[in-house]
PDB file of C-alpha atoms and ligand atoms in Angstrom:
ATOM      1  CA  MET A 152      -3.968 -29.375  12.178  1.00 93.00           C
ATOM      2  CA  ILE A 153      -2.828 -29.080  15.780  1.00 97.00           C
ATOM      3  CA  VAL A 154      -0.656 -26.630  17.716  1.00 98.00           C
ATOM      4  CA  THR A 155       2.094 -27.687  20.108  1.00 98.00           C
ATOM      5  CA  THR A 156       5.333 -26.248  21.493  1.00 97.00           C
ATOM      6  CA  GLY A 157       8.991 -27.173  21.220  1.00 96.00           C
ATOM      7  CA  LEU A 158      10.429 -29.416  23.928  1.00 95.00           C
ATOM      8  CA  GLU A 159      10.730 -27.695  27.326  1.00 94.00           C
ATOM      9  CA  PRO A 160       8.848 -24.500  26.436  1.00 96.00           C
ATOM     10  CA  ASN A 161       9.151 -21.473  28.712  1.00 96.00           C
ATOM     11  CA  ALA A 162       6.132 -19.521  29.998  1.00 97.00           C
ATOM     12  CA  ALA A 163       6.268 -16.995  27.144  1.00 96.00           C
ATOM     13  CA  THR A 164       6.241 -19.782  24.541  1.00 97.00           C
ATOM     14  CA  ILE A 165       3.314 -21.515  26.226  1.00 97.00           C
ATOM     15  CA  ALA A 166       1.388 -18.217  26.279  1.00 97.00           C
ATOM     16  CA  HIS A 167       2.228 -17.648  22.604  1.00 97.00           C
ATOM     17  CA  ALA A 168       1.004 -21.159  21.703  1.00 98.00           C
ATOM     18  CA  GLN A 169      -2.223 -20.592  23.654  1.00 98.00           C
ATOM     19  CA  ARG A 170      -2.857 -17.280  21.863  1.00 97.00           C
ATOM     20  CA  PHE A 171      -2.158 -18.762  18.437  1.00 98.00           C
ATOM     21  CA  ALA A 172      -4.341 -21.837  19.019  1.00 98.00           C
ATOM     22  CA  SER A 173      -7.235 -19.834  20.367  1.00 97.00           C
ATOM     23  CA  GLN A 174      -7.019 -17.180  17.616  1.00 96.00           C
ATOM     24  CA  TYR A 175      -7.396 -19.854  14.924  1.00 97.00           C
ATOM     25  CA  ALA A 176      -9.601 -22.254  16.934  1.00 97.00           C
ATOM     26  CA  LEU A 177      -7.043 -25.075  16.687  1.00 97.00           C
ATOM     27  CA  PRO A 178      -6.460 -27.771  19.329  1.00 97.00           C
ATOM     28  CA  LEU A 179      -3.448 -27.081  21.554  1.00 97.00           C
ATOM     29  CA  VAL A 180      -1.602 -30.261  22.468  1.00 97.00           C
ATOM     30  CA  LYS A 181       0.955 -30.562  25.293  1.00 96.00           C
ATOM     31  CA  ARG A 182       4.307 -31.597  23.845  1.00 95.00           C
ATOM     32  CA  ARG A 183       5.654 -33.385  26.938  1.00 93.00           C
ATOM     33  CA  ASP A 184       8.600 -35.375  25.600  1.00 93.00           C
ATOM     34  CA  GLU A 185       6.911 -36.747  22.503  1.00 96.00           C
ATOM     35  CA  SER A 186       8.410 -36.466  19.035  1.00 95.00           C
ATOM     36  CA  LEU A 187       6.467 -34.667  16.338  1.00 95.00           C
ATOM     37  CA  ASP A 188       6.001 -37.973  14.513  1.00 94.00           C
ATOM     38  CA  GLN A 189       4.497 -39.501  17.646  1.00 95.00           C
ATOM     39  CA  LEU A 190       2.062 -36.564  17.841  1.00 96.00           C
ATOM     40  CA  ARG A 191       1.245 -36.999  14.142  1.00 95.00           C
ATOM     41  CA  SER A 192       0.268 -40.616  14.682  1.00 94.00           C
ATOM     42  CA  LYS A 193      -1.575 -39.933  17.919  1.00 95.00           C
ATOM     43  CA  TYR A 194      -3.701 -37.093  16.479  1.00 96.00           C
ATOM     44  CA  ALA A 195      -3.805 -38.359  12.854  1.00 95.00           C
ATOM     45  CA  VAL A 196      -2.473 -35.109  11.358  1.00 95.00           C
ATOM     46  CA  ASP A 197       0.328 -34.299   8.898  1.00 92.00           C
ATOM     47  CA  GLU A 198       0.758 -30.612   9.670  1.00 93.00           C
ATOM     48  CA  ILE A 199       1.714 -29.374  13.134  1.00 97.00           C
ATOM     49  CA  PHE A 200       2.200 -25.738  14.135  1.00 97.00           C
ATOM     50  CA  VAL A 201       5.159 -25.789  16.528  1.00 97.00           C
ATOM     51  CA  VAL A 202       5.608 -22.711  18.719  1.00 97.00           C
ATOM     52  CA  SER A 203       9.064 -22.032  20.156  1.00 96.00           C
ATOM     53  CA  ALA A 204      11.064 -19.006  21.265  1.00 94.00           C
ATOM     54  CA  LYS A 205      11.824 -18.448  17.554  1.00 93.00           C
ATOM     55  CA  GLY A 206       8.142 -18.141  16.629  1.00 95.00           C
ATOM     56  CA  VAL A 207       5.603 -20.396  14.940  1.00 97.00           C
ATOM     57  CA  ARG A 208       6.609 -22.886  12.264  1.00 95.00           C
ATOM     58  CA  LEU A 209       4.484 -25.305  10.332  1.00 95.00           C
ATOM     59  CA  ASP A 210       6.157 -28.703  10.574  1.00 94.00           C
ATOM     60  CA  LEU A 211       5.422 -30.955   7.623  1.00 89.00           C
ATOM     61  CA  ARG A 212       6.026 -34.652   7.325  1.00 83.00           C
ATOM     62  CA  GLU A 213       9.264 -35.225   5.398  1.00 76.00           C
ATOM     63  CA  GLU A 214       9.483 -31.678   4.085  1.00 76.00           C
ATOM     64  CA  ASP A 215      11.191 -28.502   5.199  1.00 78.00           C
ATOM     65  CA  ALA A 216       9.238 -26.646   7.857  1.00 86.00           C
ATOM     66  CA  PHE A 217       7.433 -23.491   6.759  1.00 91.00           C
ATOM     67  CA  PHE A 218       7.803 -20.386   8.916  1.00 93.00           C
ATOM     68  CA  PHE A 219       7.626 -16.594   8.789  1.00 94.00           C
ATOM     69  CA  HIS A 220      10.809 -14.682   8.063  1.00 93.00           C
ATOM     70  CA  PRO A 221      11.082 -11.010   7.036  1.00 94.00           C
ATOM     71  CA  ASN A 222      13.257 -12.221   4.181  1.00 90.00           C
ATOM     72  CA  ASN A 223      14.710  -9.409   2.038  1.00 93.00           C
ATOM     73  CA  ALA A 224      12.832  -6.684   3.993  1.00 96.00           C
ATOM     74  CA  ALA A 225      15.636  -6.646   6.573  1.00 96.00           C
ATOM     75  CA  PHE A 226      18.388  -5.609   4.175  1.00 94.00           C
ATOM     76  CA  ARG A 227      16.111  -3.402   2.055  1.00 97.00           C
ATOM     77  CA  ILE A 228      15.226  -1.362   5.162  1.00 98.00           C
ATOM     78  CA  LYS A 229      18.894  -1.213   6.147  1.00 97.00           C
ATOM     79  CA  ARG A 230      19.718   0.175   2.708  1.00 97.00           C
ATOM     80  CA  LEU A 231      16.883   2.721   2.912  1.00 98.00           C
ATOM     81  CA  GLU A 232      18.219   3.841   6.294  1.00 97.00           C
ATOM     82  CA  ARG A 233      21.572   4.471   4.626  1.00 97.00           C
ATOM     83  CA  GLY A 234      19.820   6.724   2.113  1.00 96.00           C
ATOM     84  CA  ASP A 235      19.581   4.305  -0.815  1.00 97.00           C
ATOM     85  CA  THR A 236      16.417   3.954  -2.853  1.00 95.00           C
ATOM     86  CA  ASP A 237      14.191   0.893  -3.230  1.00 95.00           C
ATOM     87  CA  THR A 238      12.845   0.261  -6.722  1.00 94.00           C
ATOM     88  CA  MET A 239       9.444  -0.924  -5.499  1.00 96.00           C
ATOM     89  CA  LEU A 240       8.963   2.235  -3.393  1.00 97.00           C
ATOM     90  CA  SER A 241      10.059   4.358  -6.369  1.00 96.00           C
ATOM     91  CA  VAL A 242       7.636   2.697  -8.832  1.00 96.00           C
ATOM     92  CA  CYS A 243       4.845   3.154  -6.312  1.00 97.00           C
ATOM     93  CA  GLN A 244       5.939   6.795  -5.666  1.00 97.00           C
ATOM     94  CA  ILE A 245       5.602   6.102  -1.948  1.00 98.00           C
ATOM     95  CA  ALA A 246       5.631   9.083   0.418  1.00 98.00           C
ATOM     96  CA  PRO A 247       5.056   9.258   4.191  1.00 98.00           C
ATOM     97  CA  GLY A 248       1.354   9.060   5.013  1.00 98.00           C
ATOM     98  CA  ASP A 249       0.396   6.971   1.958  1.00 98.00           C
ATOM     99  CA  ARG A 250      -2.108   4.141   2.213  1.00 98.00           C
ATOM    100  CA  VAL A 251      -0.981   0.978   0.403  1.00 98.00           C
ATOM    101  CA  LEU A 252      -3.045  -2.100  -0.334  1.00 98.00           C
ATOM    102  CA  ASP A 253      -0.746  -5.089  -0.937  1.00 98.00           C
ATOM    103  CA  ALA A 254      -3.167  -7.459  -2.679  1.00 98.00           C
ATOM    104  CA  THR A 255      -0.793 -10.470  -2.682  1.00 97.00           C
ATOM    105  CA  LEU A 256       0.809 -10.407   0.772  1.00 97.00           C
ATOM    106  CA  GLY A 257       2.719 -13.710   0.758  1.00 96.00           C
ATOM    107  CA  LEU A 258       5.144 -13.664   3.695  1.00 94.00           C
ATOM    108  CA  GLY A 259       5.009  -9.882   3.715  1.00 97.00           C
ATOM    109  CA  ALA A 260       8.528  -8.721   2.783  1.00 96.00           C
ATOM    110  CA  ASP A 261       7.218  -6.122   0.327  1.00 97.00           C
ATOM    111  CA  ALA A 262       4.483  -5.043   2.757  1.00 98.00           C
ATOM    112  CA  ILE A 263       7.094  -4.486   5.490  1.00 98.00           C
ATOM    113  CA  VAL A 264       9.135  -2.277   3.146  1.00 98.00           C
ATOM    114  CA  PHE A 265       5.946  -0.363   2.270  1.00 98.00           C
ATOM    115  CA  ALA A 266       5.252   0.094   5.995  1.00 98.00           C
ATOM    116  CA  TYR A 267       8.736   1.554   6.443  1.00 98.00           C
ATOM    117  CA  GLY A 268       8.175   3.875   3.445  1.00 98.00           C
ATOM    118  CA  VAL A 269       4.765   5.201   4.493  1.00 98.00           C
ATOM    119  CA  GLY A 270       5.865   5.668   8.117  1.00 98.00           C
ATOM    120  CA  GLU A 271       3.699   5.971  11.196  1.00 97.00           C
ATOM    121  CA  SER A 272       1.110   8.200   9.547  1.00 98.00           C
ATOM    122  CA  GLY A 273       0.577   5.777   6.654  1.00 98.00           C
ATOM    123  CA  ARG A 274      -1.247   2.484   6.387  1.00 98.00           C
ATOM    124  CA  VAL A 275      -0.416  -0.888   4.822  1.00 98.00           C
ATOM    125  CA  LEU A 276      -3.072  -3.561   4.481  1.00 98.00           C
ATOM    126  CA  GLY A 277      -1.954  -6.925   3.076  1.00 98.00           C
ATOM    127  CA  ILE A 278      -4.385  -9.454   1.623  1.00 98.00           C
ATOM    128  CA  GLU A 279      -3.544 -13.159   1.509  1.00 98.00           C
ATOM    129  CA  SER A 280      -5.958 -15.764   0.174  1.00 98.00           C
ATOM    130  CA  GLN A 281      -4.278 -18.856   1.655  1.00 97.00           C
ATOM    131  CA  PRO A 282      -5.217 -19.373   5.321  1.00 96.00           C
ATOM    132  CA  VAL A 283      -1.964 -21.100   6.347  1.00 95.00           C
ATOM    133  CA  VAL A 284       0.155 -18.316   4.838  1.00 96.00           C
ATOM    134  CA  ALA A 285      -2.056 -15.615   6.381  1.00 97.00           C
ATOM    135  CA  MET A 286      -1.846 -17.297   9.818  1.00 97.00           C
ATOM    136  CA  LEU A 287       1.948 -17.568   9.806  1.00 96.00           C
ATOM    137  CA  VAL A 288       2.510 -14.049   8.513  1.00 97.00           C
ATOM    138  CA  ALA A 289      -0.044 -12.397  10.836  1.00 98.00           C
ATOM    139  CA  ASP A 290       1.629 -14.044  13.831  1.00 97.00           C
ATOM    140  CA  GLY A 291       5.202 -13.545  12.614  1.00 97.00           C
ATOM    141  CA  LEU A 292       4.741  -9.831  11.914  1.00 98.00           C
ATOM    142  CA  LYS A 293       3.816  -9.314  15.571  1.00 96.00           C
ATOM    143  CA  THR A 294       6.314 -11.662  17.209  1.00 95.00           C
ATOM    144  CA  TRP A 295       9.508 -11.832  15.091  1.00 94.00           C
ATOM    145  CA  GLN A 296      12.528 -10.824  17.178  1.00 93.00           C
ATOM    146  CA  THR A 297      14.978  -8.372  15.660  1.00 95.00           C
ATOM    147  CA  ASN A 298      17.555  -5.845  16.845  1.00 94.00           C
ATOM    148  CA  SER A 299      16.383  -3.328  14.268  1.00 96.00           C
ATOM    149  CA  PRO A 300      13.760  -0.941  15.703  1.00 97.00           C
ATOM    150  CA  SER A 301      12.830   0.246  12.177  1.00 97.00           C
ATOM    151  CA  LEU A 302      12.189  -3.307  10.994  1.00 98.00           C
ATOM    152  CA  LYS A 303      10.255  -4.152  14.160  1.00 97.00           C
ATOM    153  CA  GLN A 304       8.040  -1.070  13.884  1.00 98.00           C
ATOM    154  CA  ALA A 305       7.427  -1.629  10.169  1.00 98.00           C
ATOM    155  CA  MET A 306       6.440  -5.272  10.779  1.00 98.00           C
ATOM    156  CA  GLU A 307       4.054  -4.281  13.544  1.00 97.00           C
ATOM    157  CA  ARG A 308       2.323  -1.716  11.320  1.00 98.00           C
ATOM    158  CA  VAL A 309       1.354  -4.186   8.557  1.00 98.00           C
ATOM    159  CA  GLU A 310      -2.305  -5.205   8.857  1.00 98.00           C
ATOM    160  CA  VAL A 311      -3.283  -8.631   7.530  1.00 98.00           C
ATOM    161  CA  ALA A 312      -6.596  -9.550   5.912  1.00 98.00           C
ATOM    162  CA  ALA A 313      -7.192 -13.212   5.032  1.00 98.00           C
ATOM    163  CA  GLY A 314      -9.265 -13.529   1.859  1.00 98.00           C
ATOM    164  CA  HIS A 315      -9.283 -13.394  -1.917  1.00 98.00           C
ATOM    165  CA  HIS A 316      -8.201  -9.957  -3.115  1.00 98.00           C
ATOM    166  CA  LEU A 317     -11.165  -9.655  -5.489  1.00 98.00           C
ATOM    167  CA  ASP A 318     -13.589 -10.000  -2.572  1.00 98.00           C
ATOM    168  CA  VAL A 319     -11.640  -7.543  -0.426  1.00 98.00           C
ATOM    169  CA  LEU A 320     -11.257  -5.024  -3.287  1.00 98.00           C
ATOM    170  CA  ARG A 321     -14.998  -5.190  -4.024  1.00 98.00           C
ATOM    171  CA  SER A 322     -15.735  -4.338  -0.400  1.00 98.00           C
ATOM    172  CA  LEU A 323     -13.556  -1.195  -0.417  1.00 98.00           C
ATOM    173  CA  PRO A 324     -14.707   2.345  -1.320  1.00 98.00           C
ATOM    174  CA  ASP A 325     -13.374   4.245  -4.366  1.00 97.00           C
ATOM    175  CA  HIS A 326      -9.966   5.925  -3.855  1.00 97.00           C
ATOM    176  CA  SER A 327      -9.560   4.428  -0.380  1.00 98.00           C
ATOM    177  CA  PHE A 328      -5.863   3.540  -0.944  1.00 98.00           C
ATOM    178  CA  ASP A 329      -3.208   5.589  -2.739  1.00 98.00           C
ATOM    179  CA  VAL A 330      -1.602   2.530  -4.308  1.00 98.00           C
ATOM    180  CA  VAL A 331      -2.734  -1.040  -4.937  1.00 98.00           C
ATOM    181  CA  TYR A 332       0.118  -3.507  -5.463  1.00 98.00           C
ATOM    182  CA  PHE A 333       0.055  -6.990  -7.018  1.00 98.00           C
ATOM    183  CA  ASP A 334       2.903  -9.525  -6.869  1.00 95.00           C
ATOM    184  CA  PRO A 335       1.247 -12.761  -7.975  1.00 94.00           C
ATOM    185  CA  MET A 336       2.959 -16.151  -7.920  1.00 89.00           C
ATOM    186  CA  PHE A 337       4.629 -17.519 -11.007  1.00 77.00           C
ATOM    187  CA  ALA A 338       5.746 -21.069 -11.534  1.00 63.00           C
ATOM    188  CA  ASN A 339       9.333 -19.803 -11.469  1.00 60.00           C
ATOM    189  CA  THR A 340       8.955 -17.197  -8.694  1.00 52.00           C
ATOM    190  CA  GLU A 341      12.245 -17.181  -6.804  1.00 56.00           C
ATOM    191  CA  GLN A 342      11.639 -17.996  -3.156  1.00 49.00           C
ATOM    192  CA  ALA A 343      14.848 -19.775  -2.332  1.00 48.00           C
ATOM    193  CA  SER A 344      15.439 -18.918   1.345  1.00 50.00           C
ATOM    194  CA  THR A 345      14.909 -21.569   3.963  1.00 52.00           C
ATOM    195  CA  GLY A 346      11.474 -21.509   5.513  1.00 54.00           C
ATOM    196  CA  ILE A 347       9.769 -19.669   2.718  1.00 56.00           C
ATOM    197  CA  GLN A 348      10.063 -22.625   0.342  1.00 68.00           C
ATOM    198  CA  GLY A 349       6.841 -23.685   2.006  1.00 73.00           C
ATOM    199  CA  ILE A 350       5.063 -20.856   0.258  1.00 81.00           C
ATOM    200  CA  ARG A 351       5.384 -22.853  -2.959  1.00 82.00           C
ATOM    201  CA  LYS A 352       3.247 -25.592  -1.480  1.00 85.00           C
ATOM    202  CA  TYR A 353       0.599 -23.350   0.039  1.00 90.00           C
ATOM    203  CA  ALA A 354       0.431 -20.328  -2.290  1.00 93.00           C
ATOM    204  CA  ASN A 355      -2.373 -19.442  -4.668  1.00 95.00           C
ATOM    205  CA  TYR A 356      -1.047 -19.641  -8.243  1.00 93.00           C
ATOM    206  CA  GLU A 357      -4.125 -18.108  -9.931  1.00 94.00           C
ATOM    207  CA  PRO A 358      -3.088 -15.615 -12.598  1.00 94.00           C
ATOM    208  CA  LEU A 359      -4.024 -12.001 -11.908  1.00 96.00           C
ATOM    209  CA  THR A 360      -7.396 -11.232 -13.537  1.00 97.00           C
ATOM    210  CA  GLN A 361      -8.585  -8.182 -15.464  1.00 97.00           C
ATOM    211  CA  GLU A 362     -11.491  -8.022 -13.034  1.00 98.00           C
ATOM    212  CA  ALA A 363      -9.136  -7.609 -10.065  1.00 98.00           C
ATOM    213  CA  VAL A 364      -7.196  -4.914 -11.937  1.00 98.00           C
ATOM    214  CA  THR A 365     -10.436  -3.038 -12.736  1.00 97.00           C
ATOM    215  CA  GLU A 366     -11.418  -3.126  -9.055  1.00 98.00           C
ATOM    216  CA  ALA A 367      -7.916  -2.062  -8.044  1.00 98.00           C
ATOM    217  CA  LEU A 368      -8.124   0.934 -10.388  1.00 98.00           C
ATOM    218  CA  ARG A 369     -11.360   1.947  -8.678  1.00 97.00           C
ATOM    219  CA  VAL A 370      -9.917   1.536  -5.160  1.00 98.00           C
ATOM    220  CA  ALA A 371      -6.571   3.214  -5.942  1.00 98.00           C
ATOM    221  CA  LYS A 372      -6.318   6.972  -5.817  1.00 97.00           C
ATOM    222  CA  ARG A 373      -3.024   7.195  -7.681  1.00 97.00           C
ATOM    223  CA  ARG A 374      -1.526   4.040  -9.149  1.00 98.00           C
ATOM    224  CA  VAL A 375      -1.849   0.271  -9.487  1.00 98.00           C
ATOM    225  CA  VAL A 376       1.496  -1.520  -9.630  1.00 98.00           C
ATOM    226  CA  LEU A 377       2.295  -5.017 -10.867  1.00 96.00           C
ATOM    227  CA  LYS A 378       5.448  -6.971 -10.104  1.00 94.00           C
ATOM    228  CA  GLU A 379       6.080 -10.052 -12.158  1.00 90.00           C
ATOM    229  CA  GLY A 380       8.632 -12.783 -12.502  1.00 80.00           C
ATOM    230  CA  LYS A 381      11.209 -12.405 -15.213  1.00 75.00           C
ATOM    231  CA  GLY A 382       9.845 -13.754 -18.476  1.00 76.00           C
ATOM    232  CA  SER A 383       6.191 -13.270 -17.524  1.00 81.00           C
ATOM    233  CA  GLN A 384       4.262 -10.960 -19.845  1.00 82.00           C
ATOM    234  CA  ALA A 385       1.233 -10.278 -17.640  1.00 89.00           C
ATOM    235  CA  PHE A 386       1.765  -6.534 -17.962  1.00 91.00           C
ATOM    236  CA  GLN A 387       0.893  -6.673 -21.695  1.00 91.00           C
ATOM    237  CA  ARG A 388      -2.236  -8.748 -21.159  1.00 93.00           C
ATOM    238  CA  LEU A 389      -3.424  -6.363 -18.431  1.00 96.00           C
ATOM    239  CA  GLY A 390      -2.475  -3.074 -20.127  1.00 95.00           C
ATOM    240  CA  PHE A 391       0.290  -1.982 -17.724  1.00 95.00           C
ATOM    241  CA  MET A 392       3.148   0.347 -18.631  1.00 93.00           C
ATOM    242  CA  PRO A 393       6.662  -1.070 -17.995  1.00 92.00           C
ATOM    243  CA  TYR A 394       8.508   0.946 -15.352  1.00 91.00           C
ATOM    244  CA  ARG A 395      11.963   0.047 -16.517  1.00 80.00           C
ATOM    245  CA  THR A 396      13.135  -2.671 -18.842  1.00 70.00           C
ATOM    246  CA  ASN A 397      16.224  -4.540 -17.876  1.00 68.00           C
ATOM    247  CA  GLN A 398      17.567  -6.587 -20.779  1.00 65.00           C
ATOM    248  CA  HIS A 399      14.004  -6.713 -22.123  1.00 61.00           C
ATOM    249  CA  GLN A 400      12.726  -8.154 -18.854  1.00 69.00           C
ATOM    250  CA  VAL A 401       9.882  -6.249 -17.221  1.00 66.00           C
ATOM    251  CA  VAL A 402       9.693  -6.654 -13.487  1.00 89.00           C
ATOM    252  CA  TYR A 403       7.554  -3.674 -12.447  1.00 93.00           C
ATOM    253  CA  SER A 404       4.781  -2.041 -14.450  1.00 94.00           C
ATOM    254  CA  TYR A 405       1.947   0.295 -13.541  1.00 96.00           C
ATOM    255  CA  ARG A 406      -1.371   1.857 -14.499  1.00 97.00           C
ATOM    256  CA  ASP A 407      -2.142   5.392 -13.379  1.00 95.00           C
ATOM    257  CA  LYS A 408      -5.463   6.940 -12.452  1.00 84.00           C
ATOM    258  CA  ILE A 409      -5.942   9.137 -15.467  1.00 72.00           C
ATOM    259  CA  GLY A 410      -8.554   9.409 -18.208  1.00 53.00           C
ATOM    260  CA  GLY A 411     -11.474   8.642 -15.920  1.00 47.00           C
ATOM    261  CA  GLU A 412     -10.222   5.276 -14.621  1.00 54.00           C
TER     262      GLU A 412
HETATM  263  C1  SAM B 265       4.777 -14.006  -4.895  1.00 80.62           C
HETATM  264  S1  SAM B 265       3.894 -14.096  -3.394  1.00 80.62           S
HETATM  265  C2  SAM B 265       4.007 -12.466  -2.769  1.00 80.62           C
HETATM  266  C3  SAM B 265       5.321 -12.192  -2.144  1.00 80.62           C
HETATM  267  C4  SAM B 265       5.299 -10.903  -1.370  1.00 80.62           C
HETATM  268  N1  SAM B 265       5.212  -9.748  -2.243  1.00 80.62           N
HETATM  269  C5  SAM B 265       6.497 -10.805  -0.467  1.00 80.62           C
HETATM  270  O1  SAM B 265       7.227  -9.797  -0.537  1.00 80.62           O
HETATM  271  O2  SAM B 265       6.700 -11.718   0.347  1.00 80.62           O
HETATM  272  C6  SAM B 265       2.197 -14.104  -3.875  1.00 80.62           C
HETATM  273  C7  SAM B 265       1.242 -14.342  -2.729  1.00 80.62           C
HETATM  274  O3  SAM B 265      -0.055 -13.885  -3.108  1.00 80.62           O
HETATM  275  C8  SAM B 265      -1.027 -14.817  -2.726  1.00 80.62           C
HETATM  276  N2  SAM B 265      -2.169 -14.669  -3.652  1.00 80.62           N
HETATM  277  C9  SAM B 265      -2.253 -15.084  -4.929  1.00 80.62           C
HETATM  278  N3  SAM B 265      -3.455 -14.796  -5.453  1.00 80.62           N
HETATM  279  C10 SAM B 265      -4.152 -14.151  -4.473  1.00 80.62           C
HETATM  280  C11 SAM B 265      -5.458 -13.594  -4.403  1.00 80.62           C
HETATM  281  N4  SAM B 265      -6.298 -13.674  -5.442  1.00 80.62           N
HETATM  282  N5  SAM B 265      -5.846 -12.995  -3.263  1.00 80.62           N
HETATM  283  C12 SAM B 265      -4.983 -12.907  -2.198  1.00 80.62           C
HETATM  284  N6  SAM B 265      -3.745 -13.459  -2.208  1.00 80.62           N
HETATM  285  C13 SAM B 265      -3.332 -14.060  -3.316  1.00 80.62           C
HETATM  286  C14 SAM B 265      -0.320 -16.154  -2.854  1.00 80.62           C
HETATM  287  O4  SAM B 265      -0.960 -17.153  -2.069  1.00 80.62           O
HETATM  288  C15 SAM B 265       1.085 -15.810  -2.371  1.00 80.62           C
HETATM  289  O5  SAM B 265       1.193 -15.967  -0.978  1.00 80.62           O
END
């Protein structure tokens, strides 16, 4: 993989590209007036991180580019600001000051909404096992431009850890987060918006394991929450309690810290 800029980058874009390349120890290549396909041939790569004023995108040969976008977090935060509720925050019983471990970060929309819910005194740590996804989301959370101060602040508060959640959970002390949240991939997970289609190519599709749930129950002080795609029955296999059934479809389920768990 290489990093380059769009055509005619300004100084801020060049600085952004330099930071990104040096953070991930990737070669930074001057774009000059070459096409991305010319750079692909010249450097014998398929995937090119292209930095522009809009942020970093992963340009793929003959496929849609993959880039960070706050996705549904923008309108969910808008609705919360109007006084509406958010089902995920309700299932997780989120209050200001809570510490949330999002064990399947993806592009971070849920983590951003958690960060809004827990506020400045809370903490949200997101774990993502796939390096490309973790790189794009870690950069995007810090650099995405928006007119919404609440969205901006929430994005900036999300911390990103690249790694498998089982390894990260094992390294954490008992009761060190109030809530641990899992939203694993499913073959039919809906990720239709432009840009985040790329997550289908790069995501980890491993099913959630009992071992990870056991570790999560040790790390969580209050509750472990599972979100699943419609039609998936992971909650039964893993002993979770449905939060609400909608036409017999479970989307959120949870396990509480009771009975010595
Ligand atoms: C459905 S997406 C999460 C979407 C996210 N909740 C959001 O709002 O954008 C699942 C993500 O979890 C990641 N993942 C799956 N298994 C993982 C694991 N064992 N450790 C860390 N990340 C994992 C996948 O690579 C994928 O990016």
